Coordinates of C-alpha atoms and ligand atoms in Angstrom, one line a residue:
M1 CA -31.5 3.8 -19.9
G2 CA -32.2 8.3 -19.7
K3 CA -29.4 10.2 -21.1
K4 CA -28.2 11.7 -17.8
S5 CA -25.3 12.6 -18.7
K6 CA -26.9 14.6 -21.6
K7 CA -28.7 17.5 -18.6
T8 CA -25.0 17.8 -17.7
K9 CA -23.7 21.4 -18.9
T10 CA -20.1 21.1 -17.9
K11 CA -17.7 20.0 -19.7
R12 CA -16.0 18.3 -17.1
E13 CA -15.0 14.8 -17.5
I14 CA -17.5 13.0 -14.1
N15 CA -15.4 11.3 -11.9
V16 CA -18.4 8.2 -11.7
S17 CA -21.2 7.7 -14.1
T18 CA -24.2 6.5 -13.0
K19 CA -22.9 3.7 -15.5
A20 CA -20.5 3.0 -13.3
R21 CA -21.9 2.7 -10.5
A22 CA -25.4 0.3 -11.8
N23 CA -21.6 -2.1 -12.6
R24 CA -22.1 -1.5 -16.6
S25 CA -18.8 -2.0 -17.6
R26 CA -17.7 1.3 -19.1
L27 CA -15.5 1.7 -22.2
K28 CA -13.5 4.1 -22.9
V29 CA -10.0 4.2 -25.1
N30 CA -7.2 6.7 -24.8
G31 CA -4.5 7.6 -26.1
G32 CA -4.0 3.3 -27.5
V33 CA -5.1 2.2 -23.9
F34 CA -8.0 0.2 -24.6
V35 CA -9.5 0.6 -20.7
Y36 CA -12.8 -1.0 -20.0
T37 CA -14.3 -2.2 -16.5
G38 CA -15.8 -5.3 -16.6
A39 CA -17.7 -8.0 -19.2
I40 CA -17.8 -7.0 -22.5
S41 CA -19.7 -7.7 -26.0
A42 CA -17.1 -8.8 -28.9
G43 CA -19.0 -6.0 -30.6
E44 CA -18.7 -4.1 -28.0
L45 CA -15.0 -3.8 -28.0
A46 CA -14.8 -4.1 -31.5
K47 CA -16.4 -0.6 -31.8
A48 CA -14.5 0.7 -29.0
I49 CA -11.3 0.2 -30.5
N50 CA -12.5 1.4 -33.9
I51 CA -12.5 -2.3 -35.8
P52 CA -15.1 -3.2 -37.7
I53 CA -16.1 -6.7 -36.0
G54 CA -16.1 -8.8 -39.4
E55 CA -12.0 -8.3 -38.3
V56 CA -12.5 -9.3 -34.7
I57 CA -14.4 -11.9 -35.2
K58 CA -12.2 -13.2 -37.7
F59 CA -9.3 -12.4 -35.7
L60 CA -10.8 -15.4 -33.5
F61 CA -11.3 -17.5 -35.5
L62 CA -8.8 -18.0 -36.4
Q63 CA -7.2 -18.0 -33.4
G64 CA -8.9 -21.2 -32.6
K65 CA -12.1 -19.0 -30.7
M66 CA -15.7 -19.3 -32.0
V67 CA -17.6 -15.9 -31.5
T68 CA -20.0 -14.1 -32.2
I69 CA -21.2 -10.3 -32.3
N70 CA -22.9 -10.8 -28.5
T71 CA -20.3 -12.7 -27.0
I72 CA -19.1 -11.9 -23.9
L73 CA -15.3 -11.8 -23.8
D74 CA -13.1 -12.4 -20.8
D75 CA -9.8 -10.9 -20.0
E76 CA -7.4 -13.0 -22.0
L77 CA -9.6 -12.6 -25.4
I78 CA -9.9 -9.2 -24.9
G79 CA -5.9 -8.7 -24.2
L80 CA -5.1 -11.0 -27.5
V81 CA -7.7 -8.6 -29.6
C82 CA -6.5 -5.1 -28.8
L83 CA -2.9 -6.1 -28.8
Q84 CA -3.3 -7.2 -32.9
F85 CA -5.7 -3.8 -33.7
G86 CA -2.1 -2.3 -31.7
Y87 CA -3.6 -0.8 -28.4
D88 CA -2.4 -0.9 -25.1
F89 CA -5.1 -2.4 -22.3
Q90 CA -5.6 -2.1 -19.4
K91 CA -8.4 -3.6 -16.5
Q92 CA -9.4 -1.1 -14.0
N93 CA -11.7 -2.2 -11.3
I94 CA -15.7 -0.8 -11.3
V95 CA -15.4 1.3 -7.8
P96 CA -19.0 1.6 -6.6
A97 CA -19.5 5.5 -6.7
E98 CA -20.0 5.5 -2.4
H99 CA -16.1 4.4 -2.9
F100 CA -14.8 7.5 -4.6
E101 CA -11.3 7.3 -2.5
E102 CA -10.4 3.9 -4.4
L103 CA -11.2 5.5 -7.5
E104 CA -8.1 4.8 -9.9
I105 CA -7.9 8.4 -12.0
N106 CA -6.2 7.8 -15.0
D107 CA -6.5 11.2 -16.5
D108 CA -5.8 11.6 -20.6
P109 CA -2.1 12.6 -20.6
S110 CA -2.6 15.2 -22.5
K111 CA -5.1 16.4 -19.9
L112 CA -2.4 16.8 -17.4
K113 CA -0.7 20.1 -16.4
P114 CA 1.7 20.5 -14.0
R115 CA 0.4 21.6 -9.9
P116 CA 2.2 23.0 -7.4
P117 CA 3.4 20.9 -5.3
V118 CA 2.1 20.4 -1.1
V119 CA 4.4 20.6 1.3
T120 CA 4.8 19.9 5.3
I121 CA 6.8 20.8 7.7
M122 CA 8.0 18.7 10.8
G123 CA 11.3 18.5 13.2
H124 CA 11.5 18.1 17.1
V125 CA 9.7 20.1 19.0
D126 CA 11.5 23.5 19.4
H127 CA 13.9 23.5 16.5
G128 CA 11.2 26.3 14.9
K129 CA 8.9 25.0 12.7
T130 CA 6.4 27.5 13.5
T131 CA 8.4 30.0 13.5
L132 CA 9.4 28.6 9.7
I133 CA 5.8 28.8 9.0
D134 CA 5.3 32.4 9.9
A135 CA 8.5 33.5 8.5
I136 CA 7.3 31.7 4.5
R137 CA 4.0 32.7 5.2
D138 CA 5.3 36.6 5.3
S139 CA 8.4 36.3 3.7
S140 CA 9.1 39.0 1.3
V141 CA 8.3 36.7 -1.6
V142 CA 4.3 38.5 -0.8
D143 CA 2.1 38.3 -3.2
S144 CA 0.7 41.5 -3.8
E145 CA -2.5 39.8 -5.7
Y146 CA -4.4 39.3 -2.9
G147 CA -4.9 41.7 0.3
G148 CA -6.3 40.4 3.1
I149 CA -5.5 39.5 6.2
S150 CA -4.4 35.8 5.9
Q151 CA -6.6 33.4 8.2
G152 CA -5.1 29.8 9.9
I153 CA -7.6 27.6 7.7
G154 CA -4.8 24.8 7.6
A155 CA -2.8 26.4 4.7
Y156 CA -1.5 28.8 2.5
Q157 CA -0.2 29.2 -1.4
K158 CA 3.0 31.3 -1.2
K159 CA 4.8 31.7 -5.0
C160 CA 8.2 31.7 -5.7
H161 CA 9.6 32.9 -8.7
G162 CA 5.7 33.2 -10.6
Q163 CA 5.7 29.5 -9.5
K164 CA 2.9 28.5 -6.2
I165 CA 3.5 26.3 -3.3
T166 CA 0.9 24.8 -1.2
F167 CA 1.9 25.1 2.3
I168 CA -0.3 22.7 5.3
D169 CA 0.4 24.9 7.8
T170 CA -0.3 22.5 10.5
P171 CA 3.4 21.5 11.8
G172 CA 4.9 18.3 13.5
H173 CA 4.4 14.8 12.5
E174 CA 1.1 13.6 14.4
A175 CA -1.2 15.9 11.4
F176 CA 0.8 14.4 9.1
S177 CA 0.2 10.9 10.1
Q178 CA -3.2 11.0 11.6
M179 CA -4.2 12.2 7.8
R180 CA -2.3 9.1 6.5
A181 CA -3.6 6.4 8.9
R182 CA -7.0 7.9 7.2
G183 CA -5.5 7.3 3.8
A184 CA -5.1 10.6 2.6
G185 CA -1.4 11.4 1.7
V186 CA -2.1 15.0 1.0
S187 CA 1.6 15.6 1.2
D188 CA 4.3 15.6 -2.3
I189 CA 7.5 17.7 0.1
V190 CA 8.3 17.2 3.4
I191 CA 10.4 20.0 5.1
L192 CA 12.9 18.6 7.9
V193 CA 13.2 21.5 10.1
V194 CA 16.8 20.5 12.4
A195 CA 18.0 22.8 14.9
A196 CA 21.7 23.6 14.1
D197 CA 22.4 23.9 17.7
D198 CA 20.6 21.1 18.9
G199 CA 21.2 18.2 16.6
V200 CA 18.9 15.3 15.6
M201 CA 16.2 14.8 18.1
P202 CA 14.0 12.2 19.0
Q203 CA 10.9 13.9 17.1
T204 CA 13.6 14.2 14.2
I205 CA 13.7 10.5 13.7
E206 CA 10.0 10.0 14.3
A207 CA 9.6 12.7 10.8
I208 CA 12.2 11.1 8.6
D209 CA 10.3 7.3 9.9
H210 CA 7.3 9.2 8.5
A211 CA 8.6 10.5 5.4
K212 CA 9.8 7.4 4.5
A213 CA 7.0 5.7 5.3
A214 CA 4.9 7.8 2.7
E215 CA 8.1 7.6 0.4
V216 CA 7.8 11.4 0.4
P217 CA 11.0 13.3 -0.3
I218 CA 12.7 15.3 2.4
I219 CA 14.3 19.0 1.7
V220 CA 16.3 19.4 4.9
A221 CA 15.9 23.3 6.6
I222 CA 19.0 23.0 9.4
N223 CA 17.7 26.3 10.8
K224 CA 19.3 29.0 13.8
I225 CA 22.1 29.1 11.9
D226 CA 22.3 33.0 13.2
K227 CA 23.1 31.5 16.9
P228 CA 26.3 30.8 17.7
G229 CA 26.9 27.4 18.9
S230 CA 25.3 26.1 15.6
N231 CA 26.6 23.4 13.3
P232 CA 25.3 22.7 10.1
K233 CA 27.4 20.3 9.6
R234 CA 27.1 17.6 12.4
V235 CA 23.7 17.8 11.5
K236 CA 24.3 16.2 8.2
E237 CA 26.3 13.8 9.6
A238 CA 24.2 12.4 11.7
L239 CA 21.5 12.4 9.6
L240 CA 23.2 9.9 7.6
A241 CA 22.9 7.8 10.4
H242 CA 19.1 7.2 9.8
D243 CA 19.3 7.1 5.8
V244 CA 19.0 10.7 5.5
I245 CA 22.6 11.1 2.5
C246 CA 22.3 15.1 1.8
E247 CA 23.8 15.7 -1.6
E248 CA 27.9 16.6 -0.6
Y249 CA 27.7 12.9 1.3
G250 CA 26.5 11.9 -2.2
G251 CA 22.8 11.7 -1.5
D252 CA 20.1 12.9 -3.3
V253 CA 18.7 14.7 -0.5
L254 CA 18.9 18.4 -0.4
T255 CA 19.9 20.8 2.2
V256 CA 19.0 23.8 3.4
E257 CA 20.8 26.2 6.1
I258 CA 18.7 28.9 7.5
S259 CA 17.1 31.3 10.4
A260 CA 13.5 31.4 10.2
K261 CA 13.7 34.1 12.9
K262 CA 16.0 36.1 11.0
K263 CA 14.2 34.7 8.0
T264 CA 17.4 34.4 6.7
N265 CA 17.7 32.4 3.4
I266 CA 13.7 31.3 2.7
E267 CA 13.9 31.8 -1.0
G268 CA 16.8 29.8 -1.1
L269 CA 14.2 26.8 1.1
L270 CA 11.1 27.7 -1.5
E271 CA 13.6 27.3 -4.2
S272 CA 14.6 24.4 -2.8
I273 CA 11.2 23.1 -3.3
L274 CA 10.5 23.7 -6.9
L275 CA 13.7 22.4 -7.4
V276 CA 12.3 19.0 -5.8
A277 CA 8.8 19.0 -7.2
E278 CA 10.2 20.0 -10.8
I279 CA 11.9 16.7 -10.6
K280 CA 8.8 14.6 -9.1
E281 CA 6.7 16.4 -12.3
L282 CA 3.4 17.1 -10.2
K283 CA 0.7 16.9 -12.2
A284 CA -3.5 17.1 -12.3
N285 CA -6.1 17.2 -14.2
P286 CA -7.9 20.6 -14.0
D287 CA -10.5 19.8 -16.3
R288 CA -12.5 17.2 -15.0
F289 CA -14.8 17.3 -10.7
A290 CA -12.7 18.2 -8.3
M291 CA -11.6 15.3 -6.0
G292 CA -9.6 16.4 -2.6
T293 CA -9.1 16.0 1.0
V294 CA -10.2 17.9 4.1
L295 CA -7.4 19.4 6.3
E296 CA -9.2 21.2 8.8
A297 CA -12.4 21.6 9.7
K298 CA -14.8 23.0 12.3
L299 CA -18.6 25.2 13.3
N300 CA -18.3 28.7 13.4
R301 CA -20.7 30.1 14.7
R302 CA -22.4 32.4 12.1
E303 CA -21.2 30.1 9.0
G304 CA -22.4 27.1 10.1
P305 CA -20.0 24.1 9.0
K306 CA -16.8 25.7 7.5
A307 CA -14.3 22.7 6.3
T308 CA -10.8 24.0 4.6
L309 CA -9.9 21.9 1.9
L310 CA -7.4 20.7 -0.6
V311 CA -8.2 19.7 -4.1
Q312 CA -5.8 17.9 -5.5
N313 CA -7.6 16.9 -8.3
G314 CA -9.3 18.6 -10.6
T315 CA -11.6 21.8 -10.4
L316 CA -14.1 23.0 -7.7
K317 CA -16.1 25.4 -8.6
K318 CA -19.1 27.5 -6.6
G319 CA -22.0 25.9 -6.6
D320 CA -20.5 22.5 -7.0
F321 CA -22.5 19.8 -5.6
L322 CA -19.9 17.7 -2.8
V323 CA -20.1 14.7 -1.1
V324 CA -17.1 15.5 2.0
G325 CA -16.7 12.7 3.9
T326 CA -20.1 11.2 4.7
T327 CA -21.2 15.1 4.5
F328 CA -23.3 16.5 1.4
A329 CA -22.4 20.2 0.6
K330 CA -22.8 22.9 -2.0
A331 CA -20.1 24.8 -2.6
R332 CA -22.0 28.0 -1.8
R333 CA -19.2 29.9 -0.5
I334 CA -15.0 29.6 -1.9
T335 CA -12.4 31.2 0.0
N336 CA -8.8 31.4 -0.2
E337 CA -6.5 32.3 3.2
H338 CA -6.7 36.1 2.6
Q339 CA -10.8 35.2 2.9
K340 CA -11.2 36.5 -0.9
V341 CA -13.9 34.6 -2.5
L342 CA -12.4 32.5 -4.7
Q343 CA -15.2 30.9 -8.3
T344 CA -12.7 28.0 -9.2
A345 CA -9.9 26.5 -7.6
G346 CA -7.6 24.3 -9.6
P347 CA -5.4 20.7 -8.4
S348 CA -3.4 21.7 -5.4
T349 CA -5.8 24.7 -3.8
P350 CA -6.9 24.9 -0.3
V351 CA -9.8 26.7 -0.3
S352 CA -12.3 27.2 2.6
I353 CA -16.1 26.1 2.2
I354 CA -19.3 26.5 3.8
G355 CA -23.0 25.0 2.7
L356 CA -22.1 22.2 4.1
S357 CA -24.7 20.4 6.6
E358 CA -22.2 18.7 9.2
V359 CA -18.3 19.4 10.1
P360 CA -16.3 16.6 8.2
L361 CA -13.2 15.2 9.6
A362 CA -9.4 16.0 9.0
G363 CA -8.5 14.1 6.4
D364 CA -11.7 12.4 4.9
R365 CA -12.0 13.2 1.1
F366 CA -14.3 15.1 -1.1
M367 CA -15.8 14.5 -4.5
A368 CA -17.7 16.5 -6.4
F369 CA -20.4 15.4 -8.5
S370 CA -22.6 16.7 -11.5
Q371 CA -26.1 16.4 -9.5
E372 CA -27.5 17.1 -6.9
S373 CA -29.4 14.2 -5.8
E374 CA -26.3 12.0 -6.9
A375 CA -23.9 13.2 -4.2
K376 CA -26.7 13.5 -1.3
T377 CA -27.3 9.5 -2.3
I378 CA -23.8 9.3 -1.9
A379 CA -23.0 11.1 0.7
N380 CA -26.0 9.1 2.5
K381 CA -24.8 5.5 1.1
R382 CA -20.9 7.1 3.0
R383 CA -22.7 7.7 6.1
L384 CA -24.3 4.1 6.4
L385 CA -21.4 2.4 5.2
K386 CA -19.1 4.5 8.2
E387 CA -21.6 3.0 10.5
T388 CA -21.2 -0.6 9.4
S389 CA -17.7 -0.6 9.1
E390 CA -17.2 0.9 12.4
R391 CA -18.4 -2.0 14.1
S392 CA -16.5 -4.0 12.7
K393 CA -12.5 -2.2 12.0
S394 CA -10.4 -3.8 9.9
S395 CA -7.0 -4.4 10.9
A396 CA -3.7 -1.3 9.8
A397 CA -2.3 -4.5 9.2
S398 CA -1.8 -9.0 10.0
L399 CA 0.1 -11.7 9.5
E400 CA -3.0 -12.9 8.2
D401 CA -2.8 -10.2 5.7
L402 CA 0.8 -11.2 5.0
Y403 CA -0.1 -14.6 4.6
N404 CA -2.9 -13.4 1.8
L405 CA -0.6 -11.7 -0.2
A406 CA 2.0 -14.8 -0.4
K407 CA -0.8 -17.5 -1.5
E408 CA -1.9 -14.9 -3.9
G409 CA 1.1 -14.3 -5.3
E410 CA 1.3 -10.9 -5.6
T411 CA 4.1 -8.6 -5.0
Q412 CA 4.0 -6.7 -1.7
T413 CA 6.0 -4.7 0.2
I414 CA 5.3 -5.6 4.2
N415 CA 5.7 -2.9 6.6
I416 CA 7.1 -2.8 10.0
I417 CA 8.5 -1.1 12.9
I418 CA 10.8 -3.2 14.9
K419 CA 11.3 -2.2 19.0
A420 CA 14.1 -4.0 21.1
D421 CA 15.7 -3.8 24.3
S422 CA 18.8 -1.8 23.0
T423 CA 19.8 -0.8 20.0
G424 CA 21.9 -3.3 19.1
S425 CA 19.5 -6.1 19.2
A426 CA 17.1 -3.1 17.1
E427 CA 19.7 -3.5 14.2
A428 CA 20.5 -7.5 14.9
V429 CA 16.2 -7.8 14.3
R430 CA 16.2 -5.1 11.8
A431 CA 19.7 -6.9 9.9
S432 CA 18.1 -10.3 10.0
L433 CA 14.2 -9.4 8.2
E434 CA 15.4 -7.4 6.0
K435 CA 17.9 -10.0 4.8
L436 CA 14.0 -11.8 4.1
S437 CA 12.8 -10.2 1.5
T438 CA 11.4 -12.1 -1.3
E439 CA 11.0 -10.9 -4.8
K440 CA 7.4 -11.4 -3.5
I441 CA 7.3 -10.1 -0.1
K442 CA 9.4 -7.2 0.7
I443 CA 10.0 -6.3 4.0
N444 CA 10.3 -2.6 4.7
I445 CA 11.2 -1.4 7.9
I446 CA 10.0 1.8 8.5
R447 CA 11.3 2.5 12.2
A448 CA 13.9 0.1 14.6
S449 CA 14.6 1.3 17.2
S450 CA 15.3 0.9 21.5
G451 CA 12.8 1.1 24.0
G452 CA 9.0 0.2 24.4
I453 CA 6.5 0.2 22.0
T454 CA 4.8 3.1 22.4
E455 CA 1.6 5.1 21.4
S456 CA 3.6 6.6 18.5
D457 CA 4.6 3.3 17.2
V458 CA 0.9 2.8 17.0
L459 CA 0.5 5.9 15.3
L460 CA 2.6 5.5 12.8
A461 CA 2.0 1.6 12.2
E462 CA -2.1 2.9 12.2
A463 CA -0.6 5.3 8.8
S464 CA 1.4 3.0 6.9
K465 CA -0.4 -0.3 8.0
A466 CA 2.7 -1.9 9.3
I467 CA 3.2 -4.8 11.7
I468 CA 4.8 -3.7 15.2
Y469 CA 7.3 -6.7 16.6
G470 CA 8.7 -5.8 19.6
F471 CA 11.7 -8.0 20.8
N472 CA 12.5 -8.1 25.0
V473 CA 10.0 -5.6 25.1
R474 CA 6.4 -4.6 25.8
P475 CA 3.8 -2.4 25.6
D476 CA 2.2 -0.3 28.2
A477 CA -1.6 -0.5 29.2
K478 CA -2.4 2.9 27.3
T479 CA -0.3 2.0 24.2
R480 CA -1.8 -2.0 24.1
A481 CA -5.7 -0.3 24.3
K482 CA -4.8 1.6 21.4
A483 CA -3.1 -0.1 18.9
K484 CA -6.5 -2.5 19.8
E485 CA -9.0 0.1 19.2
D486 CA -6.9 0.8 16.0
K487 CA -6.0 -2.5 15.4
V488 CA -3.3 -2.6 14.9
E489 CA -0.9 -5.8 15.2
I490 CA 1.9 -6.3 17.7
R491 CA 4.0 -9.5 18.2
L492 CA 5.8 -9.8 20.9
H493 CA 9.4 -11.9 21.2
R494 CA 12.1 -12.8 22.7
I495 CA 14.5 -14.6 20.8
I496 CA 15.2 -13.5 17.7
Y497 CA 15.2 -16.7 16.0
A498 CA 11.6 -17.1 16.6
L499 CA 10.7 -14.1 15.5
I500 CA 12.5 -14.8 11.7
E501 CA 11.1 -17.7 11.6
E502 CA 7.1 -16.7 12.5
L503 CA 7.5 -14.0 9.8
E504 CA 9.3 -16.6 7.3
E505 CA 6.7 -18.7 7.8
A506 CA 3.9 -16.2 6.8
M507 CA 5.6 -15.6 3.6
K508 CA 5.5 -18.4 2.5
G509 CA 2.5 -18.6 3.4
M510 CA 2.1 -21.1 5.6
L511 CA 0.9 -19.7 8.3
A512 CA -3.3 -20.5 8.2
P513 CA -5.0 -17.4 8.2
V514 CA -7.5 -19.9 10.4
M515 CA -7.5 -20.0 14.2
V516 CA -9.3 -23.5 14.6
E517 CA -9.2 -24.6 18.4
E518 CA -7.4 -27.6 19.3
V519 CA -7.8 -29.6 22.7
L520 CA -5.3 -29.9 24.6
G521 CA -6.6 -32.6 27.2
Q522 CA -9.1 -33.6 29.3
A523 CA -9.4 -33.8 33.3
E524 CA -12.2 -36.2 35.4
V525 CA -13.5 -34.4 38.5
R526 CA -13.3 -36.4 41.0
K527 CA -14.0 -34.9 44.4
L528 CA -14.9 -31.5 45.0
F529 CA -13.3 -29.3 48.4
K530 CA -14.7 -25.6 49.5
A531 CA -12.6 -23.3 50.0
S532 CA -14.3 -19.9 51.8
R533 CA -11.8 -17.7 50.4
I534 CA -10.8 -19.5 47.0
G535 CA -14.6 -21.1 46.2
T536 CA -15.0 -24.5 44.6
I537 CA -12.0 -27.0 44.6
A538 CA -11.9 -29.6 41.7
G539 CA -10.3 -32.0 42.6
C540 CA -8.9 -34.1 39.3
R541 CA -7.7 -36.5 37.5
V542 CA -6.0 -36.2 34.3
T543 CA -7.6 -38.6 31.5
E544 CA -6.6 -37.3 28.2
G545 CA -3.5 -35.3 26.6
V546 CA -2.2 -32.1 29.0
I547 CA -4.2 -29.5 30.9
K548 CA -2.2 -25.8 31.2
A549 CA -3.0 -23.2 33.4
N550 CA -2.7 -20.4 31.1
S551 CA -5.2 -22.2 28.4
P552 CA -8.9 -21.5 28.4
V553 CA -10.9 -24.3 29.1
R554 CA -15.3 -25.7 29.3
L555 CA -16.8 -27.5 32.0
I556 CA -18.6 -30.5 30.0
R557 CA -21.2 -32.2 32.4
D558 CA -22.9 -34.6 30.7
G559 CA -21.7 -34.1 26.9
I560 CA -22.8 -30.9 27.7
V561 CA -20.8 -27.6 28.1
V562 CA -22.2 -26.0 30.5
Y563 CA -19.2 -23.4 30.9
E564 CA -16.4 -21.6 29.4
G565 CA -13.7 -19.3 30.9
K566 CA -10.4 -20.3 32.2
L567 CA -8.5 -21.7 35.3
A568 CA -7.8 -19.5 38.1
S569 CA -5.4 -22.4 40.0
L570 CA -3.5 -25.5 39.0
Q571 CA -2.1 -27.4 41.3
R572 CA -0.5 -30.6 42.2
E573 CA 0.3 -31.3 45.7
K574 CA 0.3 -27.6 47.0
D575 CA 1.9 -26.0 44.4
A576 CA 1.3 -23.8 41.5
V577 CA 2.4 -25.7 38.5
R578 CA 2.0 -24.6 34.6
E579 CA 0.4 -27.8 33.5
V580 CA -0.6 -31.5 34.4
R581 CA 0.5 -34.2 32.1
L582 CA -2.0 -37.6 31.8
G583 CA -2.6 -40.1 34.2
F584 CA -1.6 -37.0 37.0
E585 CA -3.7 -35.7 39.9
C586 CA -4.4 -32.1 40.0
G587 CA -6.4 -29.8 41.9
M588 CA -8.5 -26.6 39.6
T589 CA -10.5 -24.0 40.5
I590 CA -12.0 -22.3 37.3
E591 CA -12.1 -18.3 37.3
N592 CA -15.2 -17.0 38.3
Y593 CA -17.7 -20.4 38.6
N594 CA -17.9 -22.8 41.5
D595 CA -20.6 -25.1 40.0
I596 CA -18.5 -27.7 39.1
K597 CA -19.7 -31.9 40.4
E598 CA -18.1 -34.7 40.5
N599 CA -17.6 -36.3 37.5
D600 CA -17.5 -33.1 35.7
I601 CA -15.2 -32.9 32.5
I602 CA -12.9 -30.1 32.7
E603 CA -11.8 -29.5 28.5
C604 CA -8.2 -27.6 28.2
Y605 CA -8.2 -26.1 24.4
Q606 CA -6.0 -23.9 22.9
M607 CA -6.7 -21.6 19.3
V608 CA -4.0 -22.2 17.0
E609 CA -3.7 -21.1 13.3
Q610 CA -4.9 -24.0 10.5
K611 CA -1.6 -25.7 9.5
Ligands
GDP701 P1 8.6 24.6 17.2 O1 8.3 24.0 18.4 O2 9.4 23.7 16.2 O3 7.3 24.8 15.9 O4 9.7 25.8 17.6 P2 9.3 27.5 17.2 O5 9.1 28.1 16.3 O6 8.3 27.4 18.7 O7 10.5 27.5 18.0 C1 10.8 27.3 19.0 C2 12.0 28.6 20.0 O8 13.3 28.2 18.6 C3 11.8 29.8 19.8 O9 11.6 30.8 20.9 C4 12.2 30.6 18.3 O10 11.8 31.9 18.3 C5 13.4 30.2 17.9 N1 14.2 30.4 16.9 C6 12.9 29.6 15.7 N2 13.5 29.5 14.7 C7 15.0 30.3 14.7 C8 16.1 31.1 14.3 O11 16.3 30.3 13.0 N3 17.4 31.5 15.4 C9 17.0 31.6 16.6 N4 18.0 32.1 16.6 N5 15.5 31.3 17.7 C10 15.0 30.5 16.5

C-alpha cells in the first residue's frame, strides 16, 4: 500500500479514502464516538480507542469470548468493547467512491460552522415570484463589495445584517421537484408567494405539497399588498385548510406581508429567513473537500461547458479535481454571480465553473477529490454505472418495497398521493389510510385531492418516492406513459375497502413480492372455423378450471407451448362473455394468431403475488 495520503498537500479532509474504496475498514475515533466501516480485528479496535490490547482481550474473555489480537470482531463485540471503555459506536456502510451521493458524511461536530440558508421561491403563476426574485436581487440591502453586473447563473447570494442568504432563482415547483427527483434536496427554506388579491390557488397547494414532502419549512410571503383588493387575512385562513398554520393561528409558519413590485418589506422577509435559518441551525464543515449539486449547466460558446454549482459542504478551491455527475472537471475558474473570480467557495455558495469535459445535468451531484487520476477514474465508473442503470431504472416506490420494509422490520415512512373523484372521497381515503400508520410504518399522505391523475402527481411521486392511489379516477395515456417511464407505481381502486386492505396487507408483510404464475384453466380445441374478417375461431371445451377473457393465454400443442399471447374474443353461443367455466363449450380467437389446430390446448393463466 503506497501512502497516498502523504501526497495530499492539503489539510482538508478527503471525502473518500482510497482505503475505503478497497473495502478495507476505515477507523476513526471522533469525540468519543468510534466510527467503523467493516470487519476489524481486536488489535485494530484496541489501537483505535487507545486501550491496551491485553485489556480488551481480558474483558472479552470475562464475557466468555476467547479472542486473540487478530480475531475479527463482529458488530456485537465491537459494541460491547466500545461501551465498556467509554465510547459510543457507530457503523458506517462502506460506500464505494463512485456512489458518493450515498456517503453519510459525519463531520466532527467541532468542525461544523454555520452556513447560509438556501432558499427557493415557489407559488402560483402570476403571484409575483419573478418580481420578488428581482426585488431581492436589487433590494436596498445591496452588498457593495461586488461591483460587477449580476448574471443569471441560477442562484445568488444576498446579505442581510451581515449574514448571507443563498437564493435559487429558478422559481416554481418544477425545478424544485426535478432536483429532488434526482435525489438532490438543496433547499433549506421555501418562500411561498401568495398574491393577496388572488389567494390560495392550485399551484400554491402544489408548492405546499412539495415543501412538505421535502420536509422543508415554509415562510409565506403574502404579496401585492399594495393592491386595493388585497386581503392577507383571507390568505392566512385559506392556508389553514392545507395545514399551513401561521403564527397568529397558533402555528409556527412565519408570514410576511410584502409588495414585490413596490419593494415593500423585502427586508422583513429576509429577516424572517434568517430567523428560520437560525432555528434550523444550518451547519457545514468548510474544512473538507467540496461536495454539492449542479443547479444549472449549459454549453458556453466561448468557454465550453459551464455549470453553476451549489457547494453544500466543504470548500471548493481553484484547481480542484471534480467529479460532476458523470463528468470529470478541473475547476479552472470559479466565479460568482457578479462574475467575480473566486479562489475558494465555502458551504452554501453558488458558483459558476468552467473546465468541465461535458455539460452535466441540473441536479447532478459533484464532489472534489485530491487526485486527478482518482477523479477521472470515478467519473468513468459513474458514466458506466449510469449507462447500465438507465437500462434498468428502479422504481420510485412500490408496494413491494413496502412489503420488504415490513419484513425487515425497519421503521419507515411510505409516501402516498391520493387522487379521488371528489374532495370528499379524497379526504375519506386520506383519513382511512392515515389510520393504518403503525409504529413501524408511517403512512404519510403528501397529497389528497380530487381529479384525474396528472403528470404533476407523477412528478411529485417521483420526487418524493410516493405511490399514487387513484380512487375512481384514472390517469390519461400521457400520464400513464410518464409514470411508466419514471417507474412510479399507480394503484387504481374503486372500493375504499379494497384499497385499505391492499395497503394493510402490504404493511403486514403479507403481500408477496414475487409474482408467480397461476393457471386458471384449460380448454381443448375441438373444431376450427375460419371467418374471413376475424381469423381462426377455435371451438373449445373447457377441460379444467375457468377461461377468462382478459387473462393471458398460451397455446399448447403436444405439451409444447407454441404461442403466448391473449384472447381477442371469448364467446358462448353468439355472446361475448367474461369467463367460461369447466365443462362448457365456447369459441375463442387469439390476438394476432391464427395457426390453431384441432386438439391444441389453450391455457389461461394469471400472474399473482406469491403468498
Ligand atoms: P410569477 O409568475 O409568479 O413569476 O409572477 P410575476 O413576478 O411575473 O408577476 C406577475 C404580475 O404581477 C406582474 O405583472 C407583476 O408586475 C405583478 N406583481 C408582482 N408583484 C406585485 C406586487 O407586489 N404588487 C402589484 N401590484 N403587482 C405585482
